[in-house]
XYZ file of C-alpha atoms in Angstrom:
562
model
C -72.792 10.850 55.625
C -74.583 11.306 52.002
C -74.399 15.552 53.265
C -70.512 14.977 53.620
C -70.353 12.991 50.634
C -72.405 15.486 48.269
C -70.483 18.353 50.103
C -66.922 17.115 49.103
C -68.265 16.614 45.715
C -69.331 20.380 45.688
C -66.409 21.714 46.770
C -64.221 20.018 43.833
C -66.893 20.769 41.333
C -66.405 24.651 42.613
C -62.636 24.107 42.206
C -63.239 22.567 38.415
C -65.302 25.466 37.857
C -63.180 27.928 38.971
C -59.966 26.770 37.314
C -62.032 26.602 34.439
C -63.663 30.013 34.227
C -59.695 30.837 35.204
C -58.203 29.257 32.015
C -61.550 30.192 29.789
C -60.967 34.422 30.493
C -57.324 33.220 29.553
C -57.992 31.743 26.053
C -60.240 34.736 25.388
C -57.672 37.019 26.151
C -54.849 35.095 24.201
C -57.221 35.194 21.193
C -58.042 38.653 21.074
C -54.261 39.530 21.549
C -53.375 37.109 18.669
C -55.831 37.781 16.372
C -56.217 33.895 14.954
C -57.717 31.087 15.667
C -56.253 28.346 17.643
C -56.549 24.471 18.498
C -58.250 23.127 21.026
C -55.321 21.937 23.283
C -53.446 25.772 22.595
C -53.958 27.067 25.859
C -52.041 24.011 27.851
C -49.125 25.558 26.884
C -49.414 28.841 29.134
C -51.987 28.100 31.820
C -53.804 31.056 33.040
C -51.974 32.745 36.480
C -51.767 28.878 37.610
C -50.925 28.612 41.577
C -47.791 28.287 42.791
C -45.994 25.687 45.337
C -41.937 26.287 45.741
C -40.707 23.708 48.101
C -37.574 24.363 49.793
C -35.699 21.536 51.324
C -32.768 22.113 53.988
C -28.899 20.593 53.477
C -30.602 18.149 51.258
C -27.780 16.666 48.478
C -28.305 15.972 45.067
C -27.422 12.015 45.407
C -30.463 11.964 48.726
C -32.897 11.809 46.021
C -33.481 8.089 44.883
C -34.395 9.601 40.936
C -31.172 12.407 40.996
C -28.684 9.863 42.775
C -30.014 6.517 40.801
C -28.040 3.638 42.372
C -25.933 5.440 44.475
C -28.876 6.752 46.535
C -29.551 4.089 49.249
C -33.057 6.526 50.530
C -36.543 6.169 49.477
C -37.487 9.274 48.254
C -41.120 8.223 46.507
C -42.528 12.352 46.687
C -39.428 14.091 44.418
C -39.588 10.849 42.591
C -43.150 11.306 41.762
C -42.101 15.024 40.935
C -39.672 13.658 38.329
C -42.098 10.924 36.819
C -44.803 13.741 36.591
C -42.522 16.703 35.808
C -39.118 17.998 34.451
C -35.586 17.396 36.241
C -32.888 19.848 36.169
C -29.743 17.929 35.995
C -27.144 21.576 36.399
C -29.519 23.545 38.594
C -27.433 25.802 41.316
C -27.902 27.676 44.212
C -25.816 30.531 44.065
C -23.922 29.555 47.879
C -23.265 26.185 49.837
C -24.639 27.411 53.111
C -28.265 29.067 53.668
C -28.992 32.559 54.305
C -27.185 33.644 50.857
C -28.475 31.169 48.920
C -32.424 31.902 50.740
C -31.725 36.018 50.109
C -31.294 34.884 46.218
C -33.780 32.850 46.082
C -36.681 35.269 47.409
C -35.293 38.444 45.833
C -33.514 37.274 42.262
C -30.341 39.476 43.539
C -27.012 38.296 44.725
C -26.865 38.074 48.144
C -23.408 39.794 48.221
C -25.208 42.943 46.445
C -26.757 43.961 49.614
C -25.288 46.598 52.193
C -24.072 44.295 55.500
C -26.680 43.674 57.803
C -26.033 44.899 61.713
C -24.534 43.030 63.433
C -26.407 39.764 64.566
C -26.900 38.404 67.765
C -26.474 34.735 68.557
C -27.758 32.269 65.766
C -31.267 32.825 65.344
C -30.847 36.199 66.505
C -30.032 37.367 63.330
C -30.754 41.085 62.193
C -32.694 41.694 58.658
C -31.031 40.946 55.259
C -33.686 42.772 53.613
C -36.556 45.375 54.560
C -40.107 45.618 53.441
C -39.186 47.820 50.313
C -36.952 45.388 49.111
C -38.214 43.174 46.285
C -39.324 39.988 46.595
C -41.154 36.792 45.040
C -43.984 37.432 47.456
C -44.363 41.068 46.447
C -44.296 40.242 42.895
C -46.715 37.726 43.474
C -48.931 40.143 45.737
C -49.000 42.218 42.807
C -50.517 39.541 40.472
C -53.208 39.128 42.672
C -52.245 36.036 44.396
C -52.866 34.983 48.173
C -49.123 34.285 49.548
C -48.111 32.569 52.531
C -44.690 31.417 54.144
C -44.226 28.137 55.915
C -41.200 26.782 57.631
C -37.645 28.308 58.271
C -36.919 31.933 57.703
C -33.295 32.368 58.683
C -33.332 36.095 56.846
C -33.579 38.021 59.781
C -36.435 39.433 61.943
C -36.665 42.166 64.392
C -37.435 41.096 67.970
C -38.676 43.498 70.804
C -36.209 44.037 73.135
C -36.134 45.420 76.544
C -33.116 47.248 77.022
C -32.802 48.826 73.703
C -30.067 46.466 73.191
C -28.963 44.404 69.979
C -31.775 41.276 70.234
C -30.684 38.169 71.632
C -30.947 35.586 74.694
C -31.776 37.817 77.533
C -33.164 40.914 76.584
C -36.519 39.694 73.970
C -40.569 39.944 75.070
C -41.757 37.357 73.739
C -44.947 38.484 74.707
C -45.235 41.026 71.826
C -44.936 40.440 67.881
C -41.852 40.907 66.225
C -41.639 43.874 64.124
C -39.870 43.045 61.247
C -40.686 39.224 59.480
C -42.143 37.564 56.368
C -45.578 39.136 56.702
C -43.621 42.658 55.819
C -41.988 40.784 52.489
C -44.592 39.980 50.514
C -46.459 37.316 52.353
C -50.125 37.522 53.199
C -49.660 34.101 56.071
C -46.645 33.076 57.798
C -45.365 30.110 59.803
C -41.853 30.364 60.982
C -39.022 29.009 62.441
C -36.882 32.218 63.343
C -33.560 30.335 61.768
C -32.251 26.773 61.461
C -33.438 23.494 63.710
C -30.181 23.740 65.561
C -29.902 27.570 66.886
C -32.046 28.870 69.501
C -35.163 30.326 70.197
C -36.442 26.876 69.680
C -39.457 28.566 68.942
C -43.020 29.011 66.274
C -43.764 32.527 65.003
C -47.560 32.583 63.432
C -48.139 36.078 61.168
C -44.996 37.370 63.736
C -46.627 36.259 66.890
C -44.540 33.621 69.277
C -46.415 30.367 68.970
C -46.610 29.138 72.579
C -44.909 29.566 76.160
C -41.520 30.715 75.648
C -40.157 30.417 78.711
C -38.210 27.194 78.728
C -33.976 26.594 77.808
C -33.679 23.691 75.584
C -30.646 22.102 73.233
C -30.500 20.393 70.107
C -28.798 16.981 69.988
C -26.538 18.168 67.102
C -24.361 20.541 69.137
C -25.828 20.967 72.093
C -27.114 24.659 71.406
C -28.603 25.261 75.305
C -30.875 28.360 74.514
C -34.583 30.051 74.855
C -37.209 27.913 73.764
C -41.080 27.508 74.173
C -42.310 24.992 76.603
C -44.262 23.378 74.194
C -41.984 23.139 70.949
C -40.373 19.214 70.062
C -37.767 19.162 67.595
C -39.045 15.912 66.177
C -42.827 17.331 66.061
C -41.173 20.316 63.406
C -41.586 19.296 60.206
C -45.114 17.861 60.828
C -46.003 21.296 62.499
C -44.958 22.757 59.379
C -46.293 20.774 56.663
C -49.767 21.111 58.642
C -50.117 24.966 58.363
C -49.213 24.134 54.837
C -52.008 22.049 54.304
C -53.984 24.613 56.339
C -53.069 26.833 53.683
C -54.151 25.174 50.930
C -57.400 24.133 52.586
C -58.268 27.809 53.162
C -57.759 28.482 49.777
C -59.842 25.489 48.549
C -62.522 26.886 51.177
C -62.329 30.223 49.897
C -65.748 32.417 48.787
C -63.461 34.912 46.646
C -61.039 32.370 44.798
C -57.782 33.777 43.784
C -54.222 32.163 42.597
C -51.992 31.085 45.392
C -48.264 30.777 46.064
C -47.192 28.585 48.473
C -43.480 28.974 50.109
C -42.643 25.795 51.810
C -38.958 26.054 53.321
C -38.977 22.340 55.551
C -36.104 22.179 57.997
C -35.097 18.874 56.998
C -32.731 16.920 56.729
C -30.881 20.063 58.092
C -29.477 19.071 61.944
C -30.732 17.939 64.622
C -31.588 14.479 62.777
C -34.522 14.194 64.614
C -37.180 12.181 63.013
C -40.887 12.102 63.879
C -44.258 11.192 62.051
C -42.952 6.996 62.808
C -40.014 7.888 60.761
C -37.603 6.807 63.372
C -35.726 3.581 62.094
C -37.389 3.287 58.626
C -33.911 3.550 57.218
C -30.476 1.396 55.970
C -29.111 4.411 56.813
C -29.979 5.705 60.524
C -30.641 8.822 61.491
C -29.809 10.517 58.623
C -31.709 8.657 56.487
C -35.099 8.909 58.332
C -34.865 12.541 57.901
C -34.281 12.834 54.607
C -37.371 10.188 54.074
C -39.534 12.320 56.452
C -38.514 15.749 54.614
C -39.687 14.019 51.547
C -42.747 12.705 53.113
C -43.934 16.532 53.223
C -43.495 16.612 49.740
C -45.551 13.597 49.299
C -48.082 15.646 51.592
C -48.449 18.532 49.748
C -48.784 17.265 46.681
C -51.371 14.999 47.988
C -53.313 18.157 49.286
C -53.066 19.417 46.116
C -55.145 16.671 44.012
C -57.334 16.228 47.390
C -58.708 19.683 46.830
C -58.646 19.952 42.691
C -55.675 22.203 42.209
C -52.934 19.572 40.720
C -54.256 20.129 36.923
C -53.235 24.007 37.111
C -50.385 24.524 39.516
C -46.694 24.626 39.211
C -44.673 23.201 41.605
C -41.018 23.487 42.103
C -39.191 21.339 44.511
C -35.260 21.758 45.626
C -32.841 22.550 48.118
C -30.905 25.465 49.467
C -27.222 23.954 49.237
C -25.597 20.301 49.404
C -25.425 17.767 52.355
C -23.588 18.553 55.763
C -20.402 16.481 55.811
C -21.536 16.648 59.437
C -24.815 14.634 59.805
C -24.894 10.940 59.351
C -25.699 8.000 61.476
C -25.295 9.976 64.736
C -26.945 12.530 65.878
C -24.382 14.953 67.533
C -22.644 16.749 64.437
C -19.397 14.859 63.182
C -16.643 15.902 61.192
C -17.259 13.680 57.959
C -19.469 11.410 59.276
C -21.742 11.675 56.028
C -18.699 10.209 54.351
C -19.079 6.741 56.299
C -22.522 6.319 54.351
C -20.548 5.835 51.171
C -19.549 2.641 52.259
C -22.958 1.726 52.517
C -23.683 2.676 49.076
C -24.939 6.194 49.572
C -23.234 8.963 48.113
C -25.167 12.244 49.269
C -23.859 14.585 47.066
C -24.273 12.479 44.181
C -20.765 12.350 41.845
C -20.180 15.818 42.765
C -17.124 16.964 44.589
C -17.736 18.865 48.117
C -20.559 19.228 50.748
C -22.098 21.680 51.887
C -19.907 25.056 52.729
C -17.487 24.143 50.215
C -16.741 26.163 46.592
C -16.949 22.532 44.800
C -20.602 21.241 42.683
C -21.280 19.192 45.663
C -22.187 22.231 47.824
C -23.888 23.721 44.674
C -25.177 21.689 43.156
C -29.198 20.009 43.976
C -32.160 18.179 43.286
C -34.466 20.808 41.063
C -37.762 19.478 39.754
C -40.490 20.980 37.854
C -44.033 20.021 37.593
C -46.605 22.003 35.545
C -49.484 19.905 34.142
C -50.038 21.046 30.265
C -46.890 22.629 30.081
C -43.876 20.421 31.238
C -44.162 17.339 29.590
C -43.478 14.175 32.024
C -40.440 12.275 32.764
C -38.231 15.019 31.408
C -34.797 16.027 31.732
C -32.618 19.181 31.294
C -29.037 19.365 31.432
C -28.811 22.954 31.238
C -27.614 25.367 33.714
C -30.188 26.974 35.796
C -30.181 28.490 39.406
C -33.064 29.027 42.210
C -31.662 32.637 41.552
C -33.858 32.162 38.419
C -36.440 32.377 40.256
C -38.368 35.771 40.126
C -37.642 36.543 36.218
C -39.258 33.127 35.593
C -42.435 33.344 38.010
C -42.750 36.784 37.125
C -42.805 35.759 32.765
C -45.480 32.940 34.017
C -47.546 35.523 35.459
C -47.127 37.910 33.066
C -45.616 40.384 35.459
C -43.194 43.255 34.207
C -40.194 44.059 36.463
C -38.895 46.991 36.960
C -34.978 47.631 35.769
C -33.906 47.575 39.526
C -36.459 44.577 40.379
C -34.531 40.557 40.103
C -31.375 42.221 38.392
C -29.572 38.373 38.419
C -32.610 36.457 37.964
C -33.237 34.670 34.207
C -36.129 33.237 33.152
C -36.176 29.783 32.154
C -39.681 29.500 31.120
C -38.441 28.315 27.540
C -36.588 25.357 29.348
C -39.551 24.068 31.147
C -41.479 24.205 26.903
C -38.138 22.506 25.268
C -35.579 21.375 27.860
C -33.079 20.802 25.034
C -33.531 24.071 24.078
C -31.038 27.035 23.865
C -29.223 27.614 27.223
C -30.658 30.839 28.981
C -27.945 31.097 31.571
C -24.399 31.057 30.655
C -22.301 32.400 33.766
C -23.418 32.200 37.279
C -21.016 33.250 40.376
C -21.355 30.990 43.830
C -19.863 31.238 46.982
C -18.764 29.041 49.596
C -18.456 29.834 53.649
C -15.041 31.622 52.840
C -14.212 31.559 48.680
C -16.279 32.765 45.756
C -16.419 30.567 42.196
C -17.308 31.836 38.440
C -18.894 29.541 36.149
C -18.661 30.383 32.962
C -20.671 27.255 30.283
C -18.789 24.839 31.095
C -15.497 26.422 32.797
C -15.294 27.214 36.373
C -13.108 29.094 38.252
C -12.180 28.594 42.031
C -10.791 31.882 44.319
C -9.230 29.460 46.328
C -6.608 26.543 46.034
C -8.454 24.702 48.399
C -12.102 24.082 49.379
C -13.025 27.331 50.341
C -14.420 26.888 53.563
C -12.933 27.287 57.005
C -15.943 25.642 58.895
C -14.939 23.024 61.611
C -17.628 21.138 60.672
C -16.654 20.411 56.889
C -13.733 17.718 55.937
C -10.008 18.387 56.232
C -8.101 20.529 55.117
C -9.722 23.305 55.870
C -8.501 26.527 53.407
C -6.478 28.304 56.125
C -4.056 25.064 55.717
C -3.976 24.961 52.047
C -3.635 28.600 51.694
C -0.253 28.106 54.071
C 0.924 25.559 52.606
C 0.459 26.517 48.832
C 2.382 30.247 49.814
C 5.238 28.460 51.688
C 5.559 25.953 48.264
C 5.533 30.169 46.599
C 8.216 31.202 48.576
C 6.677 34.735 49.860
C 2.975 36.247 50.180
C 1.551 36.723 46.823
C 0.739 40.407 45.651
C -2.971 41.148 44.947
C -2.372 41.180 41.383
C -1.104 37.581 41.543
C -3.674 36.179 43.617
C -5.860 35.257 40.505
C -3.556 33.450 38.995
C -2.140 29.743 39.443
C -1.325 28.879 42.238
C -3.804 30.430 44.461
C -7.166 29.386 42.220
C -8.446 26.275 40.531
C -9.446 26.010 36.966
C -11.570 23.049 35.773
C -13.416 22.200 32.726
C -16.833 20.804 33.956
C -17.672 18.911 30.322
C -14.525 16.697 30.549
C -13.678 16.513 34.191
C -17.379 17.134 35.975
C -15.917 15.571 39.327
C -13.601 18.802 39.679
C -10.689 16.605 40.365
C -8.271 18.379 37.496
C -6.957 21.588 38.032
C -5.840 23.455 35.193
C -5.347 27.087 36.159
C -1.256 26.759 35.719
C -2.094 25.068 31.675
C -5.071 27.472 31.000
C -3.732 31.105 32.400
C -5.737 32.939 29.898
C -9.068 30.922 30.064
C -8.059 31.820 34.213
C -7.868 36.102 33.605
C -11.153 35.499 30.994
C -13.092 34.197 33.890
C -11.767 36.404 36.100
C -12.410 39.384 33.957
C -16.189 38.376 33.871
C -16.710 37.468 37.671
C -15.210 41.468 37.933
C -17.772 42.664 35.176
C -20.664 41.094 37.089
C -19.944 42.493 40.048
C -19.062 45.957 38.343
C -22.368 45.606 36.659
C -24.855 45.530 39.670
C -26.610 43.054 37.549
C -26.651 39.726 35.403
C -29.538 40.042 33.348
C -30.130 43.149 30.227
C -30.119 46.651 31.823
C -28.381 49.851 32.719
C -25.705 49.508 35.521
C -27.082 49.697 38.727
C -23.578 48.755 41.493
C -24.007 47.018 44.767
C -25.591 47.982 47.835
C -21.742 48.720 49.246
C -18.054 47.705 47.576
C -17.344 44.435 47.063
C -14.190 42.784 46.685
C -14.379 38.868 45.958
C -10.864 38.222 47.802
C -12.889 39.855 50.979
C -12.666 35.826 52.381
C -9.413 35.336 51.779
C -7.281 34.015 55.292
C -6.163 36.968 57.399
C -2.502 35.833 57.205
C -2.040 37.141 53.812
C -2.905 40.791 54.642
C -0.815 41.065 57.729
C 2.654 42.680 57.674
């Protein structure tokens, strides 16, 4: 017992040491760069190449977190809490879509998903071809590049390449899943991997360990949301996922506690909660007001509390950075029950739990609510605690920031939408580094411009079955008969056929001004077009898109027939 003890105490004495010897090359370097002398307490402000956790919830709403949604969250949500105690909360942070794969692409390459050529075509759900290849930047090749030990843990959803057997498109009846896959996350960037192929709710119901299938994948299994009947591996539980997850996570972390030639880490956690099935395991079951959906949001936040526990548990909380959010707002779907229901998440209002916070929309929709998330910030020495920033930010922001924390240079073609908001996390009251940012719904695409925003749809912009009524094919109908004839293309960005609101005096969308405001309408308009003309966001030469790009390319299929 004393070995154990005296053991343990080693091993955080060799972490101390090593964050320490870390930071001291780091205030040598900053001195001999600067030329002067400097305080004591100097260095906090830039840790040395600190490591790196990005957590990555799934369908989780700005109002399911108890310190985001204040009295109108009815969830426990004590590890984002403890994020925004310790750290710095994002009050107008973005993803750049409402649904997944976009906003994921974004995220992990600092690009617009919309910039890339079209992908083959897919097979069924998790079946999906690549939305990027291994030459294609990313945070874990940036990150690679600074030296630091990567790994990827949880749900993928960007594509992989599965051996087939007939030479066929991959899907349901044709993949070995005997062999490795030949295209994953181990080919972006990341050293370890831990997948899910796609979402919790589309087949194979199945593990992928550094590409290799995790198990006996030879069973058909559905998920209680819809029913999805497809290939699955004897031994996978839907309700056993997000533990499964989190513990190669915390495998991760241990390894690089354990490790005999320390280096930085970063740590990509994407959980699969409280995306569908509401399935909730680790004695979650029941511990909420709210039922099902509840207990999944608590257990998605329990990983959180996990990780950050593993963090102090092996001496790296004092020099990493942790970012915590979500990849788009809640399903109007998921509630009490578990089989998906049209607005069902709308029946926990009446219970006192608004999941999208005050924001209009859900998830798949062009509206804040689908938008707009939890985003938290901890960085010990540099983010003060308790914080709070009310400027706009996206997870898009990703790579420029990481990359100015690590004091990487990118390349002119490398993140070309991606701003860093490393000055934010210093001052969060400082200067705004983001002033337009374009999002996209399941079928509509949105320009916000400080605090204007402009809609390419009169209606919600989604056609999903899944998502409240009306859906836009309706609106769109009814809004040309109340025109009296199909709109030209040079009159579709104008009032009727968008929405126009003004964010600082009507933030609940609810005011649409595009008939009062037709030149603030054709300003916005004008700038969405420049964007995309651009190739880029940030400073730089011109650099296009992958293929044309037209942002009425969702519009309903009535309007451009005879």
């Amino acid at each position: 017992m004393h070995q154990m003890k005296a053991l343990g105490i080693c091993l955080r004495v060799s972490s101390w040491v090593r964050w320490g010897v870390t930071a001291l090359h780091g205030w040598i370097a900053l001195w001999i760069l600067t030329g002067e002398s400097m305080a004591i307490s100097a260095p906090r402000s830039m840790p040395s190449r600190p490591n790196i956790v990005f957590i990555l919830a799934d369908d989780l709403g700005y109002g399911d977190i108890k310190s985001f949604g204040g009295d109108r969250c009815q969830i426990e949500t004590p590890g984002f809490d403890r994020l925004s105690r310790e750290g710095l909360r994002f009050t107008d942070a973005h993803t750049v879509c409402s649904w997944c794969t976009p906003s994921r692409l974004s995220i992990l390459t600092g690009r617009y998903s919309w910039r890339f050529r079209k992908p083959a075509a897919d097979g069924p759900w998790a079946y999906l071809n690549p939305r990027l290849d291994s030459q294609t930047f990313t945070l874990g090749h940036l990150l690679q590049r600074a030296g630091y030990r990567t790994g990827y843990f949880g749900k993928w959803h960007l594509g992989t390449l599965m051996v087939v057997t007939n030479g066929q498109n991959q899907g349901p009846g044709n993949v070995d899943y005997h062999l490795p896959i030949a295209f994953g996350p181990n080919h972006c960037g990341f050293n370890e991997s831990f997948i899910l192929p796609g979402s919790l709710d589309m087949f194979p119901y199945a593990f992928l360990k550094d590409h290799h299938w995790v198990g006996h994948v030879e069973s058909i299994k559905g998920c209680s949301a819809f029913g999805r009947m497809g290939p699955a591996a004897v031994e996978f539980e839907f309700d056993q996922c997000l533990d499964r997850i989190t513990s190669e996570a915390e495998g991760f972390l241990a390894g690089a506690a354990n490790s005999l030639s320390p280096s930085p880490f970063f740590l990509y956690l994407a959980l699969t909660g409280p995306h569908t099935p509401l399935s909730p395991g680790q004695g979650f079951l029941g511990r909420s007001r709210l039922g099902l959906y509840g207990d999944m949001v608590m257990e998605t936040d329990h990983s959180v509390v996990r990780i950050l526990d593993a963090l102090q548990r092996h001496g790296f909380e004092s020099n990493t950075l942790v970012i915590a959010t979500s990849d788009n707002g809640p399903a109007a779907y998921a509630g009490r029950r578990a089989k998906a229901t049209r607005s069902q998440l709308h029946e926990l209002e009446r219970e006192g739990h608004w999941a999208a916070g005050p924001w209009r929309g859900t998830k798949a929709t062009i509206y804040d609510g689908g938008t707009r998330v939890p985003f938290v910030v901890k960085w010990p020495g540099v983010v003060k605690p308790s914080q709070t920033c009310a400027r706009l930010v996206s997870s898009l922001d990703l790579a420029a920031t990481i990359a100015e924390i690590c004091g990487q240079k990118l390349e002119p073609h490398q993140a070309p939408d991606s701003l860093s908001f490393v000055s934010l996390l210093r001052k969060p009251g400082g200067p705004p580094v983001r002033r337009s940012l374009i999002t996209e719904s399941s079928h509509a695409f949105a320009i916000r411009s400080i605090n204007w925003k402009l809609c390419l749809t009169p209606g919600q912009g989604t056609q999903s079955e899944t998502s409240d009524a009306p859906l836009d094919d309706e609106v769109w109908r009814r809004v040309v008969e109340d025109f009296g004839r199909k709109p030209r293309r040079d009159e579709l960005s104008a009032a009727p056929f968008v929405q126009l609101f003004d964010l600082s005096r009507d933030p609940a969308e609810a005011q649409n001004l595009a008939a009062r405001r037709p030149a603030k309408v054709q300003e916005l308009f004008s700038l969405m077009n420049r964007l995309i003309k651009n190739g880029r966001s940030n400073p730089g030469a011109n650099l296009g898109n992958d293929d044309a790009f037209d942002p009425w390319v969702r519009k309903p299929r009535f309007l451009s027939s005879p």
